[in-house]
Structures are given as C-alpha cells and as structure tokens.
Amino acid sequence: MDKKTAVFRKEHFNAAHRLFVPAWDDQKNKEVFGKCSNPNFHGHNYELEVKVTGVPDPQTGFVIDLKLLSDIIKEYVLEIFDHKNLNLDTTHFKNLNPTAENIVRIIYDILRKRIEPKLDLQVRLYETERNFVEYPA
Amino acid sequence: MDKKTAVFRKEHFNAAHRLFVPAWDDQKNKEVFGKCSNPNFHGHNYELEVKVTGVPDPQTGFVIDLKLLSDIIKEYVLEIFDHKNLNLDTTHFKNLNPTAENIVRIIYDILRKRIEPKLDLQVRLYETERNFVEYPA
Amino acid sequence: MDKKTAVFRKEHFNAAHRLFVPAWDDQKNKEVFGKCSNPNFHGHNYELEVKVTGVPDPQTGFVIDLKLLSDIIKEYVLEIFDHKNLNLDTTHFKNLNPTAENIVRIIYDILRKRIEPKLDLQVRLYETERNFVEYPA
Amino acid sequence: MDKKTAVFRKEHFNAAHRLFVPAWDDQKNKEVFGKCSNPNFHGHNYELEVKVTGVPDPQTGFVIDLKLLSDIIKEYVLEIFDHKNLNLDTTHFKNLNPTAENIVRIIYDILRKRIEPKLDLQVRLYETERNFVEYPA
Amino acid sequence: MDKKTAVFRKEHFNAAHRLFVPAWDDQKNKEVFGKCSNPNFHGHNYELEVKVTGVPDPQTGFVIDLKLLSDIIKEYVLEIFDHKNLNLDTTHFKNLNPTAENIVRIIYDILRKRIEPKLDLQVRLYETERNFVEYPA
Amino acid sequence: MDKKTAVFRKEHFNAAHRLFVPAWDDQKNKEVFGKCSNPNFHGHNYELEVKVTGVPDPQTGFVIDLKLLSDIIKEYVLEIFDHKNLNLDTTHFKNLNPTAENIVRIIYDILRKRIEPKLDLQVRLYETERNFVEYPA
C-alpha cells in the first residue's frame, strides 16, 4: 500500500463580512465590490472541506482519525470564525480583504501548523453553493 | 381538473443579522441567544421556497408563471434583504428580533400583497441546511 | 397505531419538451413562453417524488413495499417518459401543454390506477432544483 | 400573529438493521424482505427531520429554541440509536420490524413526551435519499 | 502568497440532445447509444462548474472577480446552449456527437479564449447527478 | 483532442460494519475507535464515485460508455458489498479493518482489473456527507 489516500472532513460556520480594502475609501470599495461591500455587512453559511493526504497506518487503517481532524478544525478554526464578524471580530482580516480566496488561505495556514508535516493538506471553502475556492490549487 | 396544484420557486439571499430583543440589555440577549447574539453580527445564506397553490389555467397550464413569481420575489424580497444587515439596513427588524420565524412571516406578508388573492401562499425559509421554518404552518 | 404514515419514493427521468399551446401559432407561443417554447425543444432531468399514505401493515410494518412502488413507477411512468420527447413521443401531450403542472397531474392519474384505493397518493415533480410542483395540493 | 409557524431541525444517525419479523423463519423473511433481511445486517445513514409547530413567543420570536430542540433529539433519540444495531441494541425493535415506518413512529413517540403538549409534532426520516417516511401523515 | 488558489463558479443550463454519429444510420446509432439516441431527443439540466486558478491580486484578494466569471459564462456559453437543442440549434454539434465529453471540451475551448492566459482553466459538467465529466483531466 | 478527459459515475450501497482490529481485544478496539467499534455493528449509505480518465474515442465521443462503467461497478462491487455486513459477509475484511481508507482501496483494486489499462482510475467513497476518502490521492 505505497500509494497515498486522501481523507476529507466537512465542517461549517456562519459569519458576517464585507469586502473592503482598508486602503480605499467607501466609494472606491463600492465601485469594485458592489453590494458585497455593504458597510453594515452581509453574511454566509461557509462550508469547509479539509483534505488530508498520506499513507494509512497499517494497523488502524487511518490516514488521520477523522474525529481528531474534526476536533482540530473546531478548536482552531470554528472557535475563531463561527458566529463572528470576519472584519471586526478577528485579527486576520483587520488589514486583509475577507474574500473567499483570503479566508481559505488563512484557514490553511492555521491548520497547517496543527496537522503532522508528513501529511499533505488542502482546503476548499464554499461561500455559497455556486461560489467556492480551493488552496493550494 | 378541480383539484388544486402547488408550484414552488426557490430563491436565495445572503444577509447578516444578530438575534437581539431591543427591550433587553446585551447581557440578557447573550444569556438567551448565546453566540447568535454576537454584537458584531454573523450571517447566513438564506434559501427561500415560495409555494403558490391554485387551479392551473386550462390553456397555459400554469398556476402562475414561475418566471413572474421569480421576478416578484426578486423585486419585493431580495431587493430589500439580499447582501443586507437585517437589523440595521431594513425597517422590518428595527423592533423585531430577526429569528427565522419572524423573517419568514415578514416575507409572507410582503408576498401576500403581490400574489393574486385567489391563490394560496406558503413560505419556507432555510437559515442553514439543518434549521428551517415554514409559514403559515 | 391508528394514525397514518406517509412513505416516499424518489425516481427520475430525462426528457425533452417545449411549452406549446397547439391552438396558438409559434409567434404567440413565443410571446407567452419565451425560450421555453424553442421549436427544437430543450430538456430536463425530472426528479419525481411519489408519496403514499396509509396505515402500516401490523406484521410487515410496511405502508407499501417501496420496492413494489419503485417497480410501479418504473413500469408505468418511466417506461413512457424517460429519454423521450414529451410533445412528440407520448399521447398525453399531443393536445396538452407539457408544463410541470400538467405533467405532474398526468403522472398522478397514471399512478392512481395502480395504487390501492385505500392508500392516499400525492406526487411532487422537480423540473429543476428551483422549480417544482405538487399534485394534489 | 395568530397563524402558526413550523420550525424544523435536522439531525442524523448511523445504524445497522435487518428487516425481520420474529414470528417468521429466515426463509419467509427472505422471501418477503429480500436482501434487506440479510442475517448479518446492513446499515444506513438515517437523516431525521423534526417539525414543531406553534405560535412564536412574542418576545423571543421562537416557536421553540432550535438549540433546545437539537439537544432533546440528541439526548433522547441519537443517544439510543446512533452507531447501534437497531435489532440487537435497542429494546424498541426486539419484537417490532425496524422498517422506516416503524422507526419514525417510535421516534415520534419518544419526542412527543419531551415536547410541550401545546406544540404540534411531526417527524420525517430518510433511510436513503430516495426512500423516506413521515409520521403522522 | 506564491502558491496558487483555485476559484469555482457554478452555472446551469437546460438543453435537449440525442447521441448521434452522423456517419452512422439510425439503426447503428440505436445499437451503440440505446435510448440516448431517441430520434426525437431527450434532455438534461446541465450543471457547469468552471475552475480558474491563479495567484490572487494582492490588493483585491481576487483570482478573478466571480461576478465577471459568471457574466463570461452567461454571455459565451449559456447564451448559445441554454434552452436549446444541442444537435439542431448549435453549430458545434452538427458533425460532433454531443456526449458530455464533447460538450465539456467545446465549453472549455469557448471559455479559454475569454479568460486571461495567465490563469489556468478546467471545466466540469454534470449531465445528471450520477454522470459527469471534467476537462482537461 | 490530445488532452485527457475524465468521466465520473456515481453509485451507492448500504452496508453494516464495525471498526475492529482483529489483533486487538474488544477493550482496546473500543478505546481507539469509540462507538464506531460497537460489537453489534452500525451502518452507512456509502456513495461511490468512480473516475475514469482517457482520450475520448474520436467517433463515439466516449472515454468509456458510462452504462458499461455502471454495469461493471454493479457486477463487481455492489454485488459483494450492497446490503452486506462488511466484517462478516465479505472475504476482504476478515483481517482488515473496514475503515473508509481500506474500503476505497479494496474497491480500487477490484475495479482496476476490470477497466482497460490505458485508462486511469480513481475512486472516491463517501461514508457520510461529512466524511469521505479518495484513492489514489
């Protein structure tokens, strides 16, 4: 069994955000981001798919215990993003526009430190059913 | 063809909100509504299912043209709720807690005035895949 | 156990159709039905949900064997509609506009004769994920 | 606000079962239930939708707190059915065939005692995406 | 941020088609393609997922504005395929069998000319929930 | 058309299993696998996605006839796993823990012998909507 296997765990969180580049004024933000830059925010049900790739342990048959992976996601990602305002309640997006592309990279960076280095990691984030992103591609 | 037929149209909108009873202080709101009362808001992808019931027109075979129904929902509901903060950007929830139960009733009241009286109306609103409401029951 | 229980079986079929009232010319059909009246047809993956309601048999615990219900739907509905042109390949829509409202009533009429009279019947038909109908309402 | 509103909470559990009427021998069970009566069991991801109907509280805007409803389902239903063998690990199906019809009625009876009498209750259970039941109908 | 990010946009269209190799007669087409070669056509709800990969703009945080990507898909793909008969109403399938494999490659070729060359492109097309294709693999 | 195209076919099966390492006693199995090691088993609706990649035949436009692929999956995978107890009714998991990682690799090995060597193969298996695996990664 030398080929690698990928395992996926899906979690979700609900958050408010607005697309906003702090270096620009409200007018320019509105021109570029339209209704997504509403000053009072809007929000999403974010669906998060975390993919971990490696060789399964020969005895347990696990790449990683999905219960453990779920706990890591809950403790390090959902705890800081769920039922929060991404622009106001987190440190990550004080100076970074909370686009799906930026959110998924931040989540990857958080999880990368918590998953064993020998395991590969990729994160997919659904902002809506029709708009989603993946990092690294 | 005397029995009635129901037709359904599904639309969606993304909005921020917080559960908040204006008559209570932040502390009491937090005790009752927990993280759903986060002062900086959170948000959802709301899925809206509108059900219209009547006898199909014998020539067109339509209860109501679903293109027309979609246009009505977009003009009178999505226009005021999509990419908005329900607590701050709408008049409806200035003094009304934006629970799913209250949102669905407000949407029903808006649409009831725009759909012919001979047609029955019911609205279902998904706040998440696992939490949803229907009015009237 | 005197209260009734409903059981549902979901099947699907793929068909071509055009919205077309034979009493009208192509111009009027296009005015009323728009691109849905394209003379060369378009098509859908129709999802069909059949609901049968009754008192479960005290020994088997079945309202109706869902395998039997599935077989009835396949033999009497899918056999005549799946991979067909509803306007050209069926007798039902020679003089009847194949709207979702009319299709669902025709399917109900077909199945009503094949399901025991003591059992209630209702049919839901999805033309797309966002447009669907139910008969009787 | 005199009309009633319905709220829904969706939960899930994974269980093994076999269709089996204790009064019959294995041969007759196999004739009637086919592969669903495999003596070594098979299993499902059961999706459970609980519908509670009433008048929302004028202050909170809740029919019932969905967090509370979720906790009730977890404590009284999932605790006894999740990751269990319905035939062997529960008392409910010692002498009752665990068809979807019987499972949904048992779940209704369990929850009915835990939900305030002034609120109406209905339960829907998906055995697969294509086979599901509802009680009371 | 040197690693690439992928963004996805999902759109859909409804079309009629028949599997048909013009070089063969109807009999041979029927032998090879079965009911999918019905001379009067059948149809599908096609779900289209377009994946664009690149390095997000450091200021906007966008790989590509998904609103722009959606507009490109609508103008150059949906405009020619939605509510059409792929065999009769398009130039692409006059001499090419409209299998999912061929449709997805045609859509890729159309979009490739409209997306900046520095961005990678991949297209997935669902013919049904259970049959889908991806190009390039 | 020198680039490869991938085609996917989705099937499903329902099975019982328990996570269980035969070299360990029940106590150790319970410590490691928790409720997933329930001695009387639990079960799942497994969703199986088979991806076959190659160059479409220039005349038919098929990488592989999806009807044929579906038949291969049914004959060689569903026939031995559907409505079965993976631990007791199959030879594959007598001495192998039926984790999703191990099941997906066994299915890959079975199908690899039945799909032409010039075509690439990958298998994805959903144990639940939130837990799934892919092989080879």
Coordinates of N, CA and C in Angstrom, one line a residue, chain E residues 68-135:
Chain E
L68 N -17.6 38.7 -12.6 CA -17.1 38.7 -14.0 C -17.1 37.4 -14.7
L69 N -16.6 36.4 -13.9 CA -16.6 35.0 -14.5 C -18.0 34.5 -14.8
S70 N -18.9 34.8 -13.9 CA -20.3 34.4 -14.1 C -20.9 35.1 -15.4
D71 N -20.5 36.4 -15.6 CA -21.0 37.1 -16.8 C -20.4 36.5 -18.0
I72 N -19.1 36.1 -18.0 CA -18.5 35.5 -19.2 C -19.2 34.2 -19.5
I73 N -19.4 33.4 -18.5 CA -20.1 32.1 -18.8 C -21.5 32.3 -19.4
K74 N -22.2 33.3 -18.8 CA -23.6 33.5 -19.3 C -23.5 34.0 -20.8
E75 N -22.6 34.9 -21.0 CA -22.6 35.5 -22.4 C -22.1 34.6 -23.5
Y76 N -21.1 33.8 -23.1 CA -20.5 32.9 -24.2 C -20.9 31.5 -24.2
V77 N -21.5 31.0 -23.1 CA -21.9 29.6 -23.0 C -23.4 29.5 -22.9
L78 N -24.0 30.0 -21.9 CA -25.4 29.9 -21.7 C -26.2 30.5 -22.8
E79 N -25.7 31.6 -23.3 CA -26.5 32.2 -24.4 C -26.6 31.3 -25.6
I80 N -25.7 30.4 -25.9 CA -25.8 29.6 -27.1 C -26.3 28.2 -26.7
F81 N -26.3 27.7 -25.4 CA -26.7 26.4 -25.1 C -28.0 26.3 -24.3
D82 N -28.3 27.3 -23.5 CA -29.5 27.2 -22.6 C -30.8 27.2 -23.4
H83 N -31.7 26.3 -23.0 CA -33.0 26.1 -23.7 C -32.8 25.9 -25.2
K84 N -31.8 25.2 -25.6 CA -31.6 24.9 -27.0 C -31.5 23.4 -27.2
N85 N -31.6 23.0 -28.5 CA -31.4 21.6 -28.9 C -29.9 21.6 -29.4
L86 N -29.1 20.9 -28.7 CA -27.6 20.9 -29.0 C -27.3 20.4 -30.4
N87 N -28.1 19.4 -30.9 CA -27.9 18.9 -32.2 C -28.3 19.8 -33.3
L88 N -29.5 20.5 -33.1 CA -30.1 21.3 -34.2 C -29.8 22.8 -34.1
D89 N -29.7 23.3 -32.9 CA -29.6 24.8 -32.7 C -28.2 25.3 -32.6
T90 N -27.2 24.5 -32.6 CA -25.8 25.0 -32.4 C -25.0 24.5 -33.6
T91 N -23.9 25.3 -33.9 CA -23.0 24.9 -34.9 C -22.1 23.8 -34.5
H92 N -21.8 23.8 -33.2 CA -20.8 22.9 -32.6 C -21.0 21.4 -32.8
F93 N -22.3 21.0 -32.8 CA -22.6 19.6 -32.8 C -23.3 19.1 -34.1
K94 N -23.1 19.9 -35.1 CA -23.6 19.5 -36.4 C -22.9 18.2 -36.9
N95 N -21.6 18.1 -36.6 CA -20.8 16.9 -37.0 C -20.1 16.3 -35.9
L96 N -20.5 16.6 -34.7 CA -19.9 16.1 -33.5 C -20.9 15.5 -32.5
N97 N -20.8 14.3 -32.1 CA -21.7 13.7 -31.2 C -21.8 14.5 -29.8
P98 N -22.9 15.0 -29.4 CA -23.0 15.8 -28.1 C -22.9 14.9 -26.9
T99 N -21.9 14.1 -26.7 CA -21.6 13.4 -25.5 C -21.2 14.4 -24.5
A100 N -21.3 14.1 -23.2 CA -20.8 15.0 -22.1 C -19.3 15.3 -22.4
E101 N -18.5 14.3 -22.8 CA -17.1 14.5 -23.1 C -16.9 15.6 -24.1
N102 N -17.7 15.6 -25.2 CA -17.5 16.5 -26.3 C -18.1 17.9 -25.9
I103 N -19.2 17.9 -25.1 CA -19.7 19.2 -24.7 C -18.8 20.0 -23.8
V104 N -18.2 19.2 -22.8 CA -17.3 19.9 -21.9 C -16.0 20.5 -22.6
R105 N -15.5 19.7 -23.6 CA -14.4 20.2 -24.3 C -14.7 21.5 -25.1
I106 N -15.9 21.5 -25.8 CA -16.3 22.7 -26.5 C -16.5 23.9 -25.6
I107 N -17.0 23.6 -24.4 CA -17.2 24.8 -23.4 C -15.8 25.3 -23.0
Y108 N -14.9 24.3 -22.7 CA -13.5 24.7 -22.4 C -12.9 25.6 -23.5
D109 N -13.1 25.2 -24.7 CA -12.5 25.9 -25.8 C -13.1 27.3 -25.9
I110 N -14.4 27.4 -25.7 CA -15.0 28.7 -25.8 C -14.5 29.6 -24.6
L111 N -14.4 29.1 -23.4 CA -14.0 29.9 -22.3 C -12.5 30.2 -22.3
R112 N -11.7 29.3 -22.8 CA -10.3 29.5 -22.8 C -9.9 30.8 -23.5
K113 N -10.7 31.2 -24.5 CA -10.4 32.4 -25.3 C -10.8 33.7 -24.5
R114 N -11.7 33.5 -23.5 CA -12.2 34.6 -22.8 C -11.6 34.9 -21.4
I115 N -10.8 33.9 -20.9 CA -10.1 34.0 -19.6 C -8.6 34.3 -19.9
E116 N -8.1 35.2 -19.1 CA -6.7 35.6 -19.3 C -5.7 34.4 -19.3
P117 N -4.8 34.4 -20.3 CA -3.9 33.3 -20.5 C -3.1 32.9 -19.2
K118 N -2.8 33.9 -18.3 CA -2.0 33.5 -17.2 C -2.8 32.7 -16.1
L119 N -4.1 32.6 -16.3 CA -5.0 31.8 -15.4 C -5.2 30.5 -16.0
D120 N -5.1 29.4 -15.2 CA -5.4 28.0 -15.6 C -7.0 27.9 -15.6
L121 N -7.4 27.0 -16.5 CA -8.9 26.7 -16.6 C -9.2 25.3 -16.7
Q122 N -10.2 24.9 -16.0 CA -10.7 23.5 -16.0 C -12.2 23.6 -15.9
V123 N -12.9 22.7 -16.6 CA -14.4 22.7 -16.6 C -14.9 21.3 -16.3
R124 N -15.9 21.3 -15.4 CA -16.6 20.1 -15.0 C -18.1 20.3 -15.5
L125 N -18.7 19.2 -16.0 CA -20.1 19.3 -16.5 C -20.8 18.1 -16.0
Y126 N -21.9 18.4 -15.2 CA -22.8 17.3 -14.7 C -24.0 17.1 -15.7
E127 N -24.1 15.9 -16.3 CA -25.3 15.7 -17.2 C -26.4 15.2 -16.3
T128 N -26.1 14.4 -15.3 CA -27.1 14.1 -14.2 C -26.2 14.1 -12.9
E129 N -26.9 13.9 -11.8 CA -26.2 13.8 -10.5 C -25.2 12.7 -10.5
R130 N -25.4 11.7 -11.3 CA -24.6 10.5 -11.3 C -23.6 10.3 -12.4
N131 N -23.8 11.2 -13.5 CA -22.9 11.1 -14.6 C -22.3 12.5 -14.9
F132 N -20.9 12.6 -14.8 CA -20.3 13.9 -15.0 C -18.9 13.7 -15.6
V133 N -18.4 14.8 -16.1 CA -17.1 14.8 -16.8 C -16.3 16.0 -16.5
E134 N -15.0 16.0 -16.8 CA -14.1 17.1 -16.4 C -13.0 17.2 -17.5
Y135 N -12.7 18.4 -17.9 CA -11.7 18.7 -19.0 C -10.9 19.9 -18.7

